[in-house]
mmCIF file of C-alpha atoms in Angstrom:
data_model
loop_
_atom_site.group_PDB
_atom_site.id
_atom_site.type_symbol
_atom_site.label_atom_id
_atom_site.label_comp_id
_atom_site.label_asym_id
_atom_site.label_seq_id
_atom_site.Cartn_x
_atom_site.Cartn_y
_atom_site.Cartn_z
ATOM 1 C CA MET A 1213 -0.469 -0.214 0.171
ATOM 2 C CA LYS A 1214 1.141 3.454 -0.697
ATOM 3 C CA PHE A 1215 1.043 6.609 0.923
ATOM 4 C CA GLY A 1216 -0.452 10.132 -0.008
ATOM 5 C CA LEU A 1217 -1.664 13.174 1.270
ATOM 6 C CA PHE A 1218 -5.706 15.160 0.845
ATOM 7 C CA PHE A 1219 -6.818 17.910 1.777
ATOM 8 C CA LEU A 1220 -9.531 20.056 1.804
ATOM 9 C CA THR A 1221 -8.407 23.401 2.657
ATOM 10 C CA GLU A 1222 -10.532 23.925 5.648
ATOM 11 C CA VAL A 1223 -10.632 27.338 6.957
ATOM 12 C CA PRO A 1224 -12.530 26.981 10.452
ATOM 13 C CA ARG A 1225 -14.150 30.776 11.476
ATOM 14 C CA PRO A 1226 -12.865 32.780 13.366
ATOM 15 C CA TRP A 1227 -11.108 35.012 10.226
ATOM 16 C CA ASP A 1228 -8.971 37.018 9.448
ATOM 17 C CA ASP A 1229 -7.565 38.837 6.355
ATOM 18 C CA LYS A 1230 -4.592 36.211 5.858
ATOM 19 C CA SER A 1231 -6.459 33.184 6.933
ATOM 20 C CA ASP A 1232 -6.738 31.877 3.667
ATOM 21 C CA HIS A 1233 -2.682 32.416 2.911
ATOM 22 C CA LYS A 1234 -1.881 31.079 5.477
ATOM 23 C CA ILE A 1235 -3.669 28.218 4.716
ATOM 24 C CA ILE A 1236 -2.595 27.721 1.105
ATOM 25 C CA GLN A 1237 1.492 28.009 2.222
ATOM 26 C CA GLU A 1238 0.653 26.259 4.384
ATOM 27 C CA GLN A 1239 -0.551 23.577 2.822
ATOM 28 C CA LEU A 1240 2.189 23.986 0.486
ATOM 29 C CA GLU A 1241 5.039 23.605 2.993
ATOM 30 C CA GLN A 1242 3.252 20.636 3.691
ATOM 31 C CA ILE A 1243 3.311 18.863 0.149
ATOM 32 C CA GLU A 1244 7.249 20.038 -0.406
ATOM 33 C CA LEU A 1245 7.737 18.427 2.980
ATOM 34 C CA ALA A 1246 5.551 14.952 1.466
ATOM 35 C CA ASP A 1247 7.990 14.194 -1.714
ATOM 36 C CA LYS A 1248 11.239 14.614 0.506
ATOM 37 C CA LEU A 1249 9.749 12.034 3.017
ATOM 38 C CA GLY A 1250 8.972 9.339 0.139
ATOM 39 C CA PHE A 1251 5.058 10.276 0.003
ATOM 40 C CA HIS A 1252 3.121 9.267 -3.762
ATOM 41 C CA SER A 1253 1.066 12.131 -3.965
ATOM 42 C CA ALA A 1254 -1.151 14.857 -2.507
ATOM 43 C CA TRP A 1255 -4.803 15.068 -3.544
ATOM 44 C CA SER A 1256 -7.147 18.146 -2.984
ATOM 45 C CA ALA A 1257 -11.280 17.751 -3.923
ATOM 46 C CA GLU A 1258 -12.591 20.590 -5.919
ATOM 47 C CA HIS A 1259 -15.940 22.797 -4.270
ATOM 48 C CA HIS A 1260 -17.017 25.408 -4.199
ATOM 49 C CA PHE A 1261 -19.003 28.304 -1.574
ATOM 50 C CA LEU A 1262 -18.281 25.436 1.053
ATOM 51 C CA ASP A 1263 -16.829 28.232 4.212
ATOM 52 C CA GLU A 1264 -14.255 26.723 6.494
ATOM 53 C CA TYR A 1265 -14.857 23.143 5.140
ATOM 54 C CA SER A 1266 -12.843 23.562 2.147
ATOM 55 C CA HIS A 1267 -11.810 26.669 0.210
ATOM 56 C CA ALA A 1268 -9.884 24.003 -2.531
ATOM 57 C CA SER A 1269 -11.225 26.247 -5.287
ATOM 58 C CA SER A 1270 -8.943 25.905 -8.173
ATOM 59 C CA PRO A 1271 -6.765 22.787 -6.786
ATOM 60 C CA ASP A 1272 -4.917 22.842 -9.624
ATOM 61 C CA LEU A 1273 -3.160 26.134 -8.981
ATOM 62 C CA ILE A 1274 -2.252 25.051 -5.661
ATOM 63 C CA PHE A 1275 -0.304 21.707 -7.746
ATOM 64 C CA SER A 1276 1.235 24.309 -10.203
ATOM 65 C CA ALA A 1277 3.416 25.943 -7.171
ATOM 66 C CA ALA A 1278 4.006 22.468 -5.387
ATOM 67 C CA SER A 1279 5.148 21.369 -8.746
ATOM 68 C CA GLN A 1280 7.634 24.002 -8.667
ATOM 69 C CA ARG A 1281 8.809 22.963 -4.373
ATOM 70 C CA THR A 1282 8.569 19.117 -6.138
ATOM 71 C CA THR A 1283 10.572 16.343 -7.791
ATOM 72 C CA ASN A 1284 8.274 13.523 -7.113
ATOM 73 C CA ILE A 1285 5.594 13.951 -5.569
ATOM 74 C CA ARG A 1286 2.106 12.637 -8.069
ATOM 75 C CA PHE A 1287 -0.873 15.859 -7.711
ATOM 76 C CA GLY A 1288 -4.233 13.856 -7.944
ATOM 77 C CA HIS A 1289 -7.292 15.742 -9.110
ATOM 78 C CA GLY A 1290 -9.822 14.255 -6.050
ATOM 79 C CA ILE A 1291 -12.184 15.288 -7.985
ATOM 80 C CA VAL A 1292 -12.192 17.830 -10.428
ATOM 81 C CA GLN A 1293 -16.125 18.801 -10.877
ATOM 82 C CA LEU A 1294 -17.124 18.292 -13.842
ATOM 83 C CA PRO A 1295 -21.485 19.405 -14.593
ATOM 84 C CA THR A 1296 -19.859 22.481 -12.941
ATOM 85 C CA ASN A 1297 -17.220 23.221 -15.705
ATOM 86 C CA SER A 1298 -16.868 23.509 -19.345
ATOM 87 C CA PRO A 1299 -15.696 20.790 -20.651
ATOM 88 C CA TYR A 1300 -12.536 22.285 -23.045
ATOM 89 C CA ARG A 1301 -11.498 24.171 -19.862
ATOM 90 C CA VAL A 1302 -11.379 21.168 -17.750
ATOM 91 C CA ALA A 1303 -9.644 19.573 -20.253
ATOM 92 C CA GLU A 1304 -6.888 22.700 -21.211
ATOM 93 C CA ARG A 1305 -5.869 23.325 -17.026
ATOM 94 C CA LEU A 1306 -5.834 19.565 -16.946
ATOM 95 C CA ASN A 1307 -2.787 19.196 -19.959
ATOM 96 C CA SER A 1308 -1.389 22.171 -18.937
ATOM 97 C CA LEU A 1309 -1.058 21.137 -15.095
ATOM 98 C CA ASP A 1310 1.201 17.597 -16.811
ATOM 99 C CA ASN A 1311 3.367 19.829 -18.592
ATOM 100 C CA ILE A 1312 4.003 21.933 -16.031
ATOM 101 C CA SER A 1313 4.779 19.180 -13.356
ATOM 102 C CA GLY A 1314 6.490 16.921 -15.645
ATOM 103 C CA GLY A 1315 3.362 14.085 -16.379
ATOM 104 C CA ARG A 1316 3.209 14.085 -11.946
ATOM 105 C CA VAL A 1317 -1.139 13.958 -12.934
ATOM 106 C CA GLU A 1318 -4.408 11.758 -11.791
ATOM 107 C CA PHE A 1319 -6.952 12.743 -13.427
ATOM 108 C CA GLY A 1320 -10.080 11.888 -10.724
ATOM 109 C CA THR A 1321 -13.366 13.596 -11.445
ATOM 110 C CA GLY A 1322 -17.298 13.739 -9.990
ATOM 111 C CA GLU A 1323 -21.212 15.444 -9.919
ATOM 112 C CA GLY A 1324 -20.434 18.538 -6.788
ATOM 113 C CA GLY A 1325 -22.835 18.973 -4.842
ATOM 114 C CA PRO A 1326 -26.951 20.757 -4.588
ATOM 115 C CA ILE A 1327 -24.960 23.745 -2.710
ATOM 116 C CA GLU A 1328 -22.261 24.674 -5.693
ATOM 117 C CA LEU A 1329 -24.101 22.761 -8.862
ATOM 118 C CA ALA A 1330 -27.613 25.588 -8.075
ATOM 119 C CA ALA A 1331 -25.302 27.923 -8.110
ATOM 120 C CA PHE A 1332 -23.654 26.367 -12.037
ATOM 121 C CA ASP A 1333 -27.011 26.195 -13.005
ATOM 122 C CA THR A 1334 -26.511 22.285 -13.504
ATOM 123 C CA ASN A 1335 -29.880 20.173 -12.683
ATOM 124 C CA VAL A 1336 -29.037 17.962 -9.703
ATOM 125 C CA GLU A 1337 -31.527 15.152 -11.610
ATOM 126 C CA THR A 1338 -29.153 14.643 -15.031
ATOM 127 C CA LYS A 1339 -25.678 15.457 -13.191
ATOM 128 C CA ARG A 1340 -24.789 11.561 -13.186
ATOM 129 C CA GLU A 1341 -25.300 12.118 -16.644
ATOM 130 C CA VAL A 1342 -23.849 15.597 -17.973
ATOM 131 C CA TRP A 1343 -20.563 13.808 -15.296
ATOM 132 C CA ARG A 1344 -20.337 10.681 -18.165
ATOM 133 C CA GLU A 1345 -21.419 13.463 -21.266
ATOM 134 C CA ASP A 1346 -18.641 15.595 -20.235
ATOM 135 C CA LEU A 1347 -15.804 13.436 -19.487
ATOM 136 C CA GLU A 1348 -16.284 11.074 -22.693
ATOM 137 C CA ALA A 1349 -15.647 14.596 -24.351
ATOM 138 C CA ILE A 1350 -12.755 15.323 -22.195
ATOM 139 C CA LEU A 1351 -10.646 12.087 -22.862
ATOM 140 C CA ARG A 1352 -11.341 12.802 -27.202
ATOM 141 C CA MET A 1353 -9.943 15.868 -26.888
ATOM 142 C CA LEU A 1354 -7.014 14.786 -25.009
ATOM 143 C CA LYS A 1355 -6.107 13.150 -28.105
ATOM 144 C CA GLU A 1356 -7.992 14.106 -31.061
ATOM 145 C CA ASP A 1357 -5.790 16.658 -33.624
ATOM 146 C CA PRO A 1358 -8.828 19.051 -33.386
ATOM 147 C CA PHE A 1359 -10.951 17.858 -31.654
ATOM 148 C CA ARG A 1360 -14.698 16.727 -33.315
ATOM 149 C CA GLY A 1361 -16.835 17.703 -31.461
ATOM 150 C CA TYR A 1362 -19.668 16.160 -29.218
ATOM 151 C CA ASP A 1363 -23.580 15.647 -29.091
ATOM 152 C CA GLY A 1364 -24.646 13.674 -26.866
ATOM 153 C CA GLU A 1365 -28.482 14.215 -24.966
ATOM 154 C CA HIS A 1366 -27.562 16.282 -22.094
ATOM 155 C CA VAL A 1367 -23.492 18.218 -23.019
ATOM 156 C CA HIS A 1368 -23.168 19.690 -27.518
ATOM 157 C CA LEU A 1369 -19.894 21.126 -28.112
ATOM 158 C CA LEU A 1370 -18.070 22.709 -31.188
ATOM 159 C CA PRO A 1371 -14.808 20.851 -32.761
ATOM 160 C CA ARG A 1372 -12.302 22.942 -31.010
ATOM 161 C CA ASN A 1373 -8.131 22.304 -31.593
ATOM 162 C CA VAL A 1374 -8.104 21.983 -27.367
ATOM 163 C CA LEU A 1375 -4.407 23.110 -26.633
ATOM 164 C CA PRO A 1376 -1.786 21.973 -25.001
ATOM 165 C CA LYS A 1377 -1.709 17.862 -25.107
ATOM 166 C CA PRO A 1378 -1.530 16.218 -22.067
ATOM 167 C CA TYR A 1379 2.068 15.248 -21.116
ATOM 168 C CA GLN A 1380 1.316 11.837 -19.858
ATOM 169 C CA ARG A 1381 0.214 9.893 -22.793
ATOM 170 C CA PRO A 1382 -2.278 8.650 -23.392
ATOM 171 C CA HIS A 1383 -3.471 10.714 -20.745
ATOM 172 C CA PRO A 1384 -3.259 10.764 -17.748
ATOM 173 C CA PRO A 1385 -5.020 7.809 -14.438
ATOM 174 C CA LEU A 1386 -8.534 7.879 -14.330
ATOM 175 C CA TRP A 1387 -10.149 7.957 -11.028
ATOM 176 C CA VAL A 1388 -13.380 8.535 -10.300
ATOM 177 C CA ALA A 1389 -15.292 9.493 -6.732
ATOM 178 C CA CYS A 1390 -17.022 6.551 -4.805
ATOM 179 C CA PRO A 1391 -18.782 7.695 -1.457
ATOM 180 C CA ARG A 1392 -21.234 4.621 -2.069
ATOM 181 C CA PRO A 1393 -20.450 1.223 -3.062
ATOM 182 C CA GLU A 1394 -22.326 1.881 -6.098
ATOM 183 C CA THR A 1395 -20.306 3.513 -7.450
ATOM 184 C CA LEU A 1396 -17.161 2.383 -6.858
ATOM 185 C CA TYR A 1397 -19.021 -0.444 -9.195
ATOM 186 C CA LEU A 1398 -19.773 2.438 -11.367
ATOM 187 C CA ALA A 1399 -15.105 2.766 -12.343
ATOM 188 C CA GLY A 1400 -15.480 -0.838 -12.229
ATOM 189 C CA ARG A 1401 -17.415 -0.846 -15.469
ATOM 190 C CA ASN A 1402 -16.119 2.061 -16.833
ATOM 191 C CA GLY A 1403 -11.965 1.135 -15.601
ATOM 192 C CA LEU A 1404 -11.510 3.355 -13.767
ATOM 193 C CA GLY A 1405 -9.398 4.749 -9.677
ATOM 194 C CA ALA A 1406 -12.093 4.328 -6.791
ATOM 195 C CA LEU A 1407 -11.453 7.042 -4.723
ATOM 196 C CA SER A 1408 -13.388 6.430 -1.024
ATOM 197 C CA PHE A 1409 -13.403 7.884 2.523
ATOM 198 C CA THR A 1410 -12.873 5.465 5.219
ATOM 199 C CA LEU A 1411 -14.957 6.984 6.561
ATOM 200 C CA THR A 1412 -17.667 4.534 4.912
ATOM 201 C CA MET A 1413 -15.587 1.414 4.443
ATOM 202 C CA GLU A 1414 -14.751 -0.324 7.967
ATOM 203 C CA PRO A 1415 -11.186 -2.745 6.945
ATOM 204 C CA GLU A 1416 -12.814 -5.908 7.792
ATOM 205 C CA ARG A 1417 -15.430 -4.739 4.798
ATOM 206 C CA ALA A 1418 -12.600 -3.847 2.851
ATOM 207 C CA TRP A 1419 -11.992 -6.487 0.245
ATOM 208 C CA GLU A 1420 -15.206 -8.508 0.639
ATOM 209 C CA LYS A 1421 -17.651 -4.960 0.161
ATOM 210 C CA TRP A 1422 -15.645 -2.962 -1.597
ATOM 211 C CA VAL A 1423 -12.072 -3.861 -3.199
ATOM 212 C CA LYS A 1424 -14.030 -8.271 -4.502
ATOM 213 C CA PRO A 1425 -16.864 -6.748 -5.883
ATOM 214 C CA TYR A 1426 -14.237 -4.339 -7.708
ATOM 215 C CA TYR A 1427 -11.879 -6.792 -8.841
ATOM 216 C CA ASP A 1428 -14.431 -9.141 -10.004
ATOM 217 C CA ILE A 1429 -16.476 -5.854 -12.482
ATOM 218 C CA ILE A 1430 -12.785 -6.195 -13.898
ATOM 219 C CA GLU A 1431 -12.475 -8.688 -14.658
ATOM 220 C CA SER A 1432 -16.516 -10.163 -16.212
ATOM 221 C CA ASP A 1433 -17.422 -8.375 -20.128
ATOM 222 C CA GLU A 1434 -19.237 -5.798 -18.325
ATOM 223 C CA CYS A 1435 -15.462 -3.946 -17.643
ATOM 224 C CA VAL A 1436 -15.196 -1.747 -20.943
ATOM 225 C CA PRO A 1437 -12.863 1.619 -20.354
ATOM 226 C CA MET A 1438 -14.110 4.847 -20.443
ATOM 227 C CA GLY A 1439 -10.149 5.496 -21.682
ATOM 228 C CA ASP A 1440 -7.045 4.224 -23.753
ATOM 229 C CA THR A 1441 -6.262 1.898 -19.726
ATOM 230 C CA VAL A 1442 -7.275 1.151 -17.437
ATOM 231 C CA ASN A 1443 -6.336 1.650 -13.698
ATOM 232 C CA ALA A 1444 -7.707 -0.608 -11.178
ATOM 233 C CA ASN A 1445 -6.879 1.017 -8.208
ATOM 234 C CA ILE A 1446 -8.898 2.378 -4.649
ATOM 235 C CA ILE A 1447 -8.026 4.870 -2.748
ATOM 236 C CA ALA A 1448 -8.896 5.277 0.352
ATOM 237 C CA VAL A 1449 -8.993 8.616 2.908
ATOM 238 C CA ALA A 1450 -8.165 8.311 6.743
ATOM 239 C CA PRO A 1451 -7.807 11.669 9.325
ATOM 240 C CA THR A 1452 -4.252 10.840 10.929
ATOM 241 C CA MET A 1453 -2.264 12.841 13.462
ATOM 242 C CA VAL A 1454 0.470 10.021 14.846
ATOM 243 C CA ALA A 1455 2.427 11.297 18.162
ATOM 244 C CA ARG A 1456 4.471 9.300 20.707
ATOM 245 C CA ASP A 1457 1.367 8.393 22.559
ATOM 246 C CA GLU A 1458 -2.253 8.273 22.352
ATOM 247 C CA GLN A 1459 -3.372 11.327 24.296
ATOM 248 C CA THR A 1460 -1.215 13.635 22.394
ATOM 249 C CA ALA A 1461 -2.711 12.335 19.126
ATOM 250 C CA ILE A 1462 -5.695 13.045 20.245
ATOM 251 C CA ASP A 1463 -5.298 16.228 21.667
ATOM 252 C CA ARG A 1464 -3.838 17.760 18.377
ATOM 253 C CA GLY A 1465 -6.211 15.927 15.650
ATOM 254 C CA LEU A 1466 -9.396 14.912 17.117
ATOM 255 C CA ASP A 1467 -11.541 18.271 16.201
ATOM 256 C CA GLY A 1468 -10.381 18.365 13.154
ATOM 257 C CA ALA A 1469 -10.659 14.664 12.431
ATOM 258 C CA GLN A 1470 -14.190 14.415 13.392
ATOM 259 C CA PHE A 1471 -14.790 18.579 12.213
ATOM 260 C CA MET A 1472 -14.449 16.687 8.964
ATOM 261 C CA GLY A 1473 -17.322 14.077 9.932
ATOM 262 C CA PHE A 1474 -19.200 16.623 10.970
ATOM 263 C CA GLY A 1475 -18.252 19.401 7.835
ATOM 264 C CA ILE A 1476 -19.276 17.185 5.059
ATOM 265 C CA THR A 1477 -22.992 16.233 6.912
ATOM 266 C CA ASN A 1478 -23.455 20.370 7.314
ATOM 267 C CA SER A 1479 -21.744 21.344 3.582
ATOM 268 C CA TYR A 1480 -22.402 18.646 0.965
ATOM 269 C CA GLY A 1481 -26.159 17.647 1.514
ATOM 270 C CA LEU A 1482 -27.343 20.828 1.811
ATOM 271 C CA ASP A 1483 -30.617 21.828 -0.394
ATOM 272 C CA GLY A 1484 -28.598 23.561 -2.951
ATOM 273 C CA TRP A 1485 -31.151 27.401 -3.079
ATOM 274 C CA ASP A 1486 -31.514 26.914 0.804
ATOM 275 C CA TYR A 1487 -28.360 28.505 1.744
ATOM 276 C CA ASP A 1488 -27.146 30.033 5.135
ATOM 277 C CA PHE A 1489 -24.474 32.695 4.858
ATOM 278 C CA GLN A 1490 -24.442 33.064 8.292
ATOM 279 C CA ARG A 1491 -24.088 30.603 9.293
ATOM 280 C CA ASP A 1492 -21.005 29.536 12.310
ATOM 281 C CA LEU A 1493 -19.830 25.921 11.239
ATOM 282 C CA TYR A 1494 -16.663 25.107 14.036
ATOM 283 C CA ASN A 1495 -18.252 26.755 16.541
ATOM 284 C CA GLN A 1496 -21.974 24.724 15.752
ATOM 285 C CA PHE A 1497 -19.405 21.806 15.743
ATOM 286 C CA LEU A 1498 -17.963 22.442 19.038
ATOM 287 C CA ARG A 1499 -21.933 23.143 20.444
ATOM 288 C CA GLU A 1500 -23.758 20.696 18.854
ATOM 289 C CA ARG A 1501 -20.892 17.413 18.529
ATOM 290 C CA ASP A 1502 -21.814 15.534 21.024
ATOM 291 C CA GLU A 1503 -25.441 15.244 20.405
ATOM 292 C CA ARG A 1504 -24.527 14.844 16.978
ATOM 293 C CA GLY A 1505 -22.601 11.486 17.428
ATOM 294 C CA PHE A 1506 -18.833 13.470 17.446
ATOM 295 C CA SER A 1507 -18.261 12.202 21.175
ATOM 296 C CA ARG A 1508 -14.943 13.451 21.344
ATOM 297 C CA GLU A 1509 -14.686 11.365 24.922
ATOM 298 C CA LEU A 1510 -16.884 8.028 23.646
ATOM 299 C CA ALA A 1511 -14.073 8.103 20.708
ATOM 300 C CA ALA A 1512 -11.198 9.142 23.325
ATOM 301 C CA ARG A 1513 -12.230 5.644 25.203
ATOM 302 C CA ALA A 1514 -12.848 3.717 22.757
ATOM 303 C CA MET A 1515 -10.163 2.089 21.796
ATOM 304 C CA THR A 1516 -6.821 0.492 23.117
ATOM 305 C CA ALA A 1517 -6.216 -0.087 19.394
ATOM 306 C CA LEU A 1518 -7.441 1.449 16.970
ATOM 307 C CA SER A 1519 -10.516 1.056 15.231
ATOM 308 C CA ALA A 1520 -12.590 1.056 12.702
ATOM 309 C CA ARG A 1521 -15.906 0.301 13.766
ATOM 310 C CA PRO A 1522 -18.753 1.819 15.247
ATOM 311 C CA ALA A 1523 -17.849 2.944 19.308
ATOM 312 C CA ASP A 1524 -21.199 2.032 21.868
ATOM 313 C CA GLY A 1525 -22.859 1.558 17.898
ATOM 314 C CA ASP A 1526 -22.312 5.012 17.075
ATOM 315 C CA LYS A 1527 -20.045 5.406 13.735
ATOM 316 C CA LYS A 1528 -20.215 9.495 13.374
ATOM 317 C CA SER A 1529 -17.606 8.488 16.722
ATOM 318 C CA LEU A 1530 -14.578 7.449 14.961
ATOM 319 C CA ARG A 1531 -11.913 9.032 15.423
ATOM 320 C CA GLY A 1532 -9.874 7.513 12.175
ATOM 321 C CA ALA A 1533 -6.025 7.579 12.401
ATOM 322 C CA VAL A 1534 -5.216 9.459 15.532
ATOM 323 C CA GLY A 1535 -2.828 8.000 17.828
ATOM 324 C CA SER A 1536 0.266 6.522 18.664
ATOM 325 C CA VAL A 1537 2.800 4.443 16.253
ATOM 326 C CA GLU A 1538 2.161 1.759 17.086
ATOM 327 C CA GLN A 1539 -2.594 2.164 17.112
ATOM 328 C CA VAL A 1540 -1.831 4.057 13.289
ATOM 329 C CA ARG A 1541 0.695 1.290 12.364
ATOM 330 C CA GLU A 1542 -2.134 -1.653 13.320
ATOM 331 C CA TYR A 1543 -5.194 0.406 10.989
ATOM 332 C CA MET A 1544 -3.204 0.475 8.081
ATOM 333 C CA GLU A 1545 -2.522 -3.311 7.887
ATOM 334 C CA ARG A 1546 -6.043 -3.459 8.118
ATOM 335 C CA TYR A 1547 -6.333 -1.648 5.095
ATOM 336 C CA GLU A 1548 -4.119 -3.091 3.825
ATOM 337 C CA GLU A 1549 -5.440 -6.924 4.050
ATOM 338 C CA GLY A 1550 -8.043 -5.477 2.773
ATOM 339 C CA GLY A 1551 -6.790 -4.580 -0.500
ATOM 340 C CA ILE A 1552 -7.207 0.071 -0.540
ATOM 341 C CA ASP A 1553 -3.913 0.198 -2.977
ATOM 342 C CA LEU A 1554 -3.321 3.970 -1.583
ATOM 343 C CA LEU A 1555 -4.181 5.748 1.545
ATOM 344 C CA LEU A 1556 -4.727 9.345 1.844
ATOM 345 C CA LEU A 1557 -3.626 11.017 5.305
ATOM 346 C CA GLN A 1558 -5.020 14.291 5.752
ATOM 347 C CA SER A 1559 -4.505 15.511 8.972
ATOM 348 C CA GLN A 1560 -5.195 19.406 7.485
ATOM 349 C CA LEU A 1561 -8.099 19.825 9.403
ATOM 350 C CA GLY A 1562 -10.167 22.393 11.564
ATOM 351 C CA ARG A 1563 -7.721 24.193 13.668
ATOM 352 C CA ASN A 1564 -5.177 21.749 13.681
ATOM 353 C CA SER A 1565 -1.921 22.750 13.432
ATOM 354 C CA HIS A 1566 0.912 23.457 10.675
ATOM 355 C CA GLU A 1567 3.494 22.051 13.004
ATOM 356 C CA ASP A 1568 1.900 19.245 14.892
ATOM 357 C CA ILE A 1569 0.800 18.058 11.195
ATOM 358 C CA CYS A 1570 4.411 18.382 10.089
ATOM 359 C CA GLU A 1571 5.302 16.844 12.997
ATOM 360 C CA SER A 1572 3.375 13.588 12.244
ATOM 361 C CA MET A 1573 4.430 13.284 8.895
ATOM 362 C CA GLU A 1574 8.180 12.236 9.809
ATOM 363 C CA LEU A 1575 6.906 10.795 12.413
ATOM 364 C CA PHE A 1576 5.155 8.941 10.111
ATOM 365 C CA ALA A 1577 7.392 7.934 7.019
ATOM 366 C CA LYS A 1578 9.917 7.680 9.504
ATOM 367 C CA GLU A 1579 8.321 4.411 11.496
ATOM 368 C CA ILE A 1580 5.312 3.487 10.075
ATOM 369 C CA MET A 1581 5.879 3.629 5.940
ATOM 370 C CA PRO A 1582 8.873 1.803 5.180
ATOM 371 C CA ALA A 1583 6.413 -1.632 6.054
ATOM 372 C CA PHE A 1584 4.453 -0.883 3.379
ATOM 373 C CA GLN A 1585 6.211 -0.015 0.969
ATOM 374 C CA ASP A 1586 8.530 -3.436 1.008
ATOM 375 C CA ARG A 1587 5.784 -4.980 0.691
ATOM 376 C CA HIS A 1588 4.010 -3.164 -2.298
ATOM 377 C CA GLU A 1589 6.260 -3.449 -5.453
ATOM 378 C CA LYS A 1590 5.422 -7.612 -4.360
ATOM 379 C CA ARG A 1591 1.692 -6.989 -4.401
ATOM 380 C CA GLU A 1592 1.625 -5.053 -7.267
ATOM 381 C CA LYS A 1593 3.284 -7.770 -8.815
ATOM 382 C CA GLU A 1594 0.481 -10.232 -7.947
ATOM 383 C CA LYS A 1595 -2.598 -8.323 -8.908
ATOM 384 C CA ALA A 1596 -1.190 -7.155 -12.527
ATOM 385 C CA LYS A 1597 -0.443 -11.187 -12.917
ATOM 386 C CA ARG A 1598 -4.089 -11.897 -11.602
ATOM 387 C CA LEU A 1599 -6.105 -8.470 -13.569
ATOM 388 C CA GLY A 1600 -3.464 -7.812 -17.203
ATOM 389 C CA PRO A 1601 -5.601 -9.990 -18.832
ATOM 390 C CA ALA A 1602 -8.659 -9.152 -18.441
ATOM 391 C CA ILE A 1603 -7.788 -5.529 -18.684
ATOM 392 C CA ASP A 1604 -5.851 -6.661 -22.340
ATOM 393 C CA ARG A 1605 -9.768 -8.129 -23.320
ATOM 394 C CA ALA A 1606 -11.833 -4.994 -21.762
ATOM 395 C CA LEU A 1607 -9.214 -2.693 -23.697
ATOM 396 C CA GLU A 1608 -10.536 -4.967 -26.575
ATOM 397 C CA ARG A 1609 -13.897 -4.280 -26.701
ATOM 398 C CA LYS A 1610 -13.274 -0.706 -25.500
ATOM 399 C CA ALA A 1611 -11.985 -0.804 -29.445
ATOM 400 C CA LYS A 1612 -15.016 -2.858 -30.884
ATOM 401 C CA LEU A 1613 -17.341 0.333 -29.883
ATOM 402 C CA PRO A 1614 -18.274 3.594 -31.434
ATOM 403 C CA VAL A 1615 -16.431 6.646 -31.191
ATOM 404 C CA ALA A 1616 -18.837 8.429 -27.945
ATOM 405 C CA GLY A 1617 -20.020 11.757 -29.285
ATOM 406 C CA LEU A 1618 -19.085 11.672 -32.856
ATOM 407 C CA PRO A 1619 -21.584 13.857 -34.171
ATOM 408 C CA GLU A 1620 -23.014 12.946 -37.648
ATOM 409 C CA GLY A 1621 -21.796 13.196 -40.591
ATOM 410 C CA VAL A 1622 -18.798 13.234 -39.401
ATOM 411 C CA PRO A 1623 -15.520 10.132 -39.939
ATOM 412 C CA ALA A 1624 -14.587 7.991 -36.514
#
């Protein structure tokens, strides 16, 4: 199993006129440190208007800056919202970042939430269909010279020469957001990597409920890749804070981990047409955490070793990978056993301090990560041996299909 970082660019109130600047600069420093420590990648999710929970409206700009301060670390879009963006602009910005970084981009996509979709005048009911048609068009833009146009049910695009082309050929690795098992099956059917959260994936059920069904679909006739490659990998994201002892980790990272879960339920699921601009999300979290199931006391006492199982039947009290070196190592081993390929540490959460985050990263890289890296190469060879023939068959099925969205009368 490989490891990376995940960012939402959280900025809890109270703010001052330098709050956004500070969090972005700290994010850049953490990515630079991760590169030096040997982490695989840094990821960020595009969000709009979700104050406090996520100020990550332009992750590609942050990645562009980070690419000039790093050498090896990859940059993951986890995700680009396709229904709220022009497909032309997604392709142009993706390819620009891929060239700026020397081919270090991972291209994850998704749909966006009600607050975002409503502001961009996108129908929530058709967002999945728009996502698919947008992605089909973008993948053609990455290789067609010129792009020959797209004529779908929801998306209609004129022929244009979309430039620059990507540095990686045929295109960067493709991923899709998978908050539920059903969307993971969609990923498998389309040959896309699956990006999920440990919040919804218990390690003891990861193989049975997530990984094995995904591999089964990749190996079946259902898998018809959207792209020109198959990215048969699964990502999980875990709130993380590592320290020498459990109590220090809890003091430094538990509130941030639980604020992330609180923020998801209080930001992303809101009615897109009835948004409260006067809310005070972090202080609301502190006031309501116990009654809403984010109990600090319960999470702190529930584990002598970290567990992803519900504490006292209350799943929201879970704390992720917040604990001692030994606890976090055991937690990560269970996800490795469950078949996860890449686990992203999410530490820049709530009011977690930059200094504590960097110390946690250094401790993780020194005392936890090396053993996983040693096992990863062997596992990748075994996986390639199993899935290689199925991937070849899937690409053969793709090659027999007509070009997606090609306007009538345009030669195939």
